Short mmCIF file of C-alpha atoms and ligand atoms in Angstrom, two decimals:
data_model
loop_
_atom_site.label_atom_id
_atom_site.label_comp_id
_atom_site.label_asym_id
_atom_site.label_seq_id
_atom_site.Cartn_x
_atom_site.Cartn_y
_atom_site.Cartn_z
CA MET K 1 -177.63 140.99 153.10
CA THR K 2 -181.21 142.28 153.19
CA ASN K 3 -182.72 143.74 156.30
CA MET K 4 -185.39 141.43 157.67
CA PRO K 5 -188.41 143.53 158.69
CA LEU K 6 -189.53 142.77 162.22
CA ASN K 7 -193.10 141.61 162.58
CA LYS K 8 -195.47 143.57 164.83
CA GLU K 9 -195.10 141.19 167.78
CA ASP K 10 -191.31 141.33 167.65
CA GLU K 11 -191.42 145.12 167.50
CA SER K 12 -193.69 145.61 170.49
CA ALA K 13 -192.24 147.00 173.71
CA SER K 14 -193.94 144.26 175.73
CA ASN K 15 -192.30 141.55 173.63
CA LEU K 16 -188.88 143.20 173.92
CA ARG K 17 -189.33 143.56 177.68
CA LYS K 18 -190.20 139.85 177.91
CA VAL K 19 -187.26 138.75 175.76
CA LEU K 20 -184.80 140.93 177.68
CA SER K 21 -186.14 139.63 181.00
CA HIS K 22 -184.46 136.31 180.14
CA TYR K 23 -181.08 138.01 180.40
CA LEU K 24 -180.06 137.55 184.05
CA THR K 25 -178.49 140.60 185.65
CA GLY K 26 -177.19 141.68 189.01
CA VAL K 27 -178.94 144.45 190.91
CA THR K 28 -177.53 147.81 191.95
CA ILE K 29 -178.81 150.85 193.79
CA VAL K 30 -177.50 154.03 192.17
CA THR K 31 -177.19 156.85 194.69
CA VAL K 32 -176.65 160.58 194.52
CA THR K 33 -176.61 163.47 196.99
CA LYS K 34 -179.30 166.06 196.34
CA PRO K 35 -178.41 169.79 196.43
CA ASP K 36 -180.04 169.95 199.90
CA GLY K 37 -177.58 167.32 201.16
CA THR K 38 -180.06 164.46 201.45
CA PRO K 39 -179.58 161.14 199.66
CA TYR K 40 -181.55 159.80 196.69
CA GLY K 41 -181.25 156.32 195.21
CA LEU K 42 -183.02 153.98 192.85
CA THR K 43 -182.78 150.31 191.96
CA VAL K 44 -181.03 149.78 188.62
CA ASN K 45 -180.19 146.64 186.65
CA SER K 46 -178.99 148.41 183.49
CA PHE K 47 -175.58 148.88 185.12
CA ASN K 48 -172.64 147.50 183.13
CA SER K 49 -168.90 147.80 182.65
CA VAL K 50 -167.60 149.83 179.70
CA SER K 51 -163.84 150.37 179.82
CA LEU K 52 -160.84 149.60 182.03
CA THR K 53 -158.55 152.36 180.66
CA PRO K 54 -159.98 154.84 181.33
CA PRO K 55 -162.19 153.11 183.95
CA LEU K 56 -165.80 153.61 182.81
CA ILE K 57 -169.18 152.14 183.72
CA LEU K 58 -172.70 152.89 182.48
CA TRP K 59 -176.32 152.69 183.49
CA SER K 60 -179.50 154.05 181.96
CA LEU K 61 -182.34 156.04 183.49
CA ASP K 62 -185.93 156.32 182.31
CA ASN K 63 -186.46 159.87 181.02
CA LYS K 64 -189.74 159.93 182.97
CA ASN K 65 -187.90 159.52 186.27
CA SER K 66 -188.73 162.60 188.34
CA HIS K 67 -185.13 162.81 189.61
CA ILE K 68 -183.42 162.80 186.22
CA THR K 69 -182.20 166.40 186.54
CA LEU K 70 -180.33 165.36 189.70
CA PHE K 71 -178.21 162.97 187.65
CA GLN K 72 -177.88 165.41 184.74
CA ASN K 73 -176.41 168.05 187.05
CA THR K 74 -174.52 166.07 189.68
CA ALA K 75 -170.75 166.10 190.19
CA GLY K 76 -170.91 162.37 190.93
CA PHE K 77 -172.95 159.28 191.72
CA ALA K 78 -172.31 155.92 193.33
CA ILE K 79 -173.13 152.34 192.35
CA ASN K 80 -173.97 149.98 195.22
CA ILE K 81 -173.86 146.34 194.09
CA MET K 82 -176.50 144.60 196.14
CA ALA K 83 -176.38 141.30 198.03
CA ALA K 84 -179.03 138.58 198.00
CA ASP K 85 -179.88 139.44 201.62
CA GLN K 86 -180.67 143.03 200.53
CA THR K 87 -183.49 142.32 198.06
CA HIS K 88 -185.88 144.09 200.46
CA LEU K 89 -183.84 147.26 199.78
CA CYS K 90 -183.89 146.61 196.01
CA LYS K 91 -187.71 146.48 196.22
CA ARG K 92 -187.92 149.54 198.43
CA PHE K 93 -185.67 151.61 196.15
CA ALA K 94 -187.94 150.79 193.22
CA GLY K 95 -191.20 151.45 195.04
CA GLN K 96 -193.41 154.17 196.42
CA GLU K 97 -192.06 154.45 199.98
CA SER K 98 -191.38 158.14 200.66
CA ASN K 99 -188.20 157.72 202.73
CA ARG K 100 -186.20 155.01 201.00
CA PHE K 101 -183.21 155.52 203.32
CA ALA K 102 -185.18 155.04 206.55
CA ASP K 103 -183.31 152.52 208.72
CA VAL K 104 -180.73 152.00 205.97
CA ASP K 105 -177.14 151.83 207.18
CA TRP K 106 -175.36 154.30 204.86
CA THR K 107 -172.55 156.84 204.86
CA PHE K 108 -171.16 159.51 202.53
CA GLY K 109 -168.20 158.19 200.53
CA ALA K 110 -165.02 160.18 199.86
CA SER K 111 -166.62 161.65 196.72
CA GLY K 112 -169.62 162.89 198.74
CA GLN K 113 -172.14 160.38 197.40
CA PRO K 114 -174.24 158.08 199.63
CA LEU K 115 -172.92 154.52 200.05
CA ILE K 116 -175.07 151.69 201.37
CA ASN K 117 -173.08 149.78 203.97
CA ASN K 118 -173.10 145.99 203.66
CA ALA K 119 -173.43 146.15 199.87
CA LEU K 120 -171.17 143.74 197.98
CA ALA K 121 -169.23 146.60 196.40
CA HIS K 122 -169.15 150.37 196.06
CA ILE K 123 -168.17 152.23 192.90
CA GLU K 124 -167.86 156.02 193.16
CA CYS K 125 -168.01 157.88 189.86
CA ARG K 126 -167.91 161.29 188.31
CA PRO K 127 -169.83 162.01 185.10
CA TRP K 128 -167.97 161.12 181.91
CA GLN K 129 -170.67 161.56 179.27
CA ASN K 130 -174.44 161.31 178.99
CA TYR K 131 -176.08 159.95 175.84
CA ALA K 132 -179.67 160.09 174.60
CA GLY K 133 -180.94 156.53 174.30
CA GLY K 134 -184.55 156.58 173.16
CA ASP K 135 -186.81 156.81 176.20
CA HIS K 136 -183.78 156.46 178.52
CA THR K 137 -180.63 158.52 179.15
CA ILE K 138 -177.36 156.59 179.29
CA PHE K 139 -175.03 157.82 182.03
CA VAL K 140 -171.39 156.87 181.59
CA GLY K 141 -169.37 157.42 184.74
CA GLU K 142 -165.63 157.57 185.27
CA VAL K 143 -164.70 155.39 188.23
CA LEU K 144 -162.99 157.32 191.01
CA SER K 145 -162.88 154.37 193.40
CA ALA K 146 -164.07 150.77 193.34
CA ARG K 147 -164.18 148.71 196.51
CA HIS K 148 -165.16 145.07 196.92
CA LEU K 149 -166.61 144.58 200.40
CA SER K 150 -168.15 141.13 200.65
CA ASP K 151 -168.36 137.69 199.00
CA ARG K 152 -171.95 137.09 200.12
CA PRO K 153 -174.37 135.82 197.42
CA ALA K 154 -175.51 138.51 194.98
CA ALA K 155 -178.99 139.84 194.31
CA ALA K 156 -180.12 138.87 190.81
CA PHE K 157 -182.95 139.88 188.48
CA PHE K 158 -184.45 137.32 186.07
CA LYS K 159 -187.83 137.10 184.35
CA GLY K 160 -189.10 140.08 186.34
CA GLN K 161 -188.24 138.55 189.71
CA LEU K 162 -185.61 139.39 192.29
CA GLY K 163 -183.62 136.34 193.35
CA HIS K 164 -180.09 135.44 194.21
CA TYR K 165 -176.92 134.05 192.69
CA GLU K 166 -174.26 132.17 194.61
CA SER K 167 -170.94 131.13 193.01
C1 LIG C 1 -184.72 145.07 189.48
C2 LIG C 1 -185.05 146.45 189.00
C3 LIG C 1 -184.22 147.09 188.09
C4 LIG C 1 -184.50 148.39 187.63
N1 LIG C 1 -183.64 148.97 186.75
C5 LIG C 1 -183.89 150.23 186.30
C6 LIG C 1 -182.99 150.86 185.39
O1 LIG C 1 -181.99 150.30 184.97
N2 LIG C 1 -183.29 152.14 184.99
C7 LIG C 1 -184.42 152.80 185.43
O2 LIG C 1 -184.64 153.95 185.02
N3 LIG C 1 -185.28 152.21 186.31
C8 LIG C 1 -185.04 150.95 186.75
N4 LIG C 1 -185.89 150.36 187.64
C9 LIG C 1 -187.05 151.11 188.11
C10 LIG C 1 -186.65 152.19 189.12
O3 LIG C 1 -186.03 151.63 190.27
C11 LIG C 1 -187.88 152.98 189.54
O4 LIG C 1 -188.54 153.45 188.39
C12 LIG C 1 -187.45 154.16 190.38
O5 LIG C 1 -187.07 153.72 191.66
C13 LIG C 1 -188.55 155.20 190.49
O6 LIG C 1 -188.01 156.23 191.26
P1 LIG C 1 -188.82 157.57 191.64
O7 LIG C 1 -190.09 157.09 192.29
O8 LIG C 1 -187.91 158.31 192.55
O9 LIG C 1 -189.06 158.28 190.34
C14 LIG C 1 -185.65 149.07 188.10
C15 LIG C 1 -186.49 148.42 189.03
C16 LIG C 1 -186.20 147.14 189.48
C17 LIG C 1 -187.09 146.47 190.49
#
């Protein structure tokens, strides 16, 4: 089989972004406790399952993210799977607001990472392995605990828009 060369349009980042935007995902907020004890979190839709035995998940972070060293050095992080009625938080945790946790109902989980109450599920992880992935870093986490909290409709991301999915 010969390798088909991609044409310039297919190769472009903007085309790839557009094509991938047609893959519907859920929405998470990945959280971590900073060395000073305060919480940090960002909206992430690159979250996915990896393995059941051992229990592994992954997500990827833009290497330009100013908080990347937090995740490179942390003893853990948490995945908050977001509900449709929390899309305002998904927007806030992707935006410019200085205090993303203002008025957010959250607590520290058993592993010491911030958990957003009223999320659909919480997954607490410790680092398993990090991988270079082009302009992103892939963080694989070992699941320490996974808790389903609610059957409310889920936040969804499709064609660049936040929406919702109801089963
Ligand atoms: C729906 C959605 C999904 C996102 N998924 C990711 C992701 O998987 N990885 C990533 O690095 N940024 C992702 N972002 C962008 C980050 O949330 C954003 O760059 C980050 O909050 C910037 O944080 P900072 O201002 O603290 O650097 C996503 C944004 C949105 C709205």
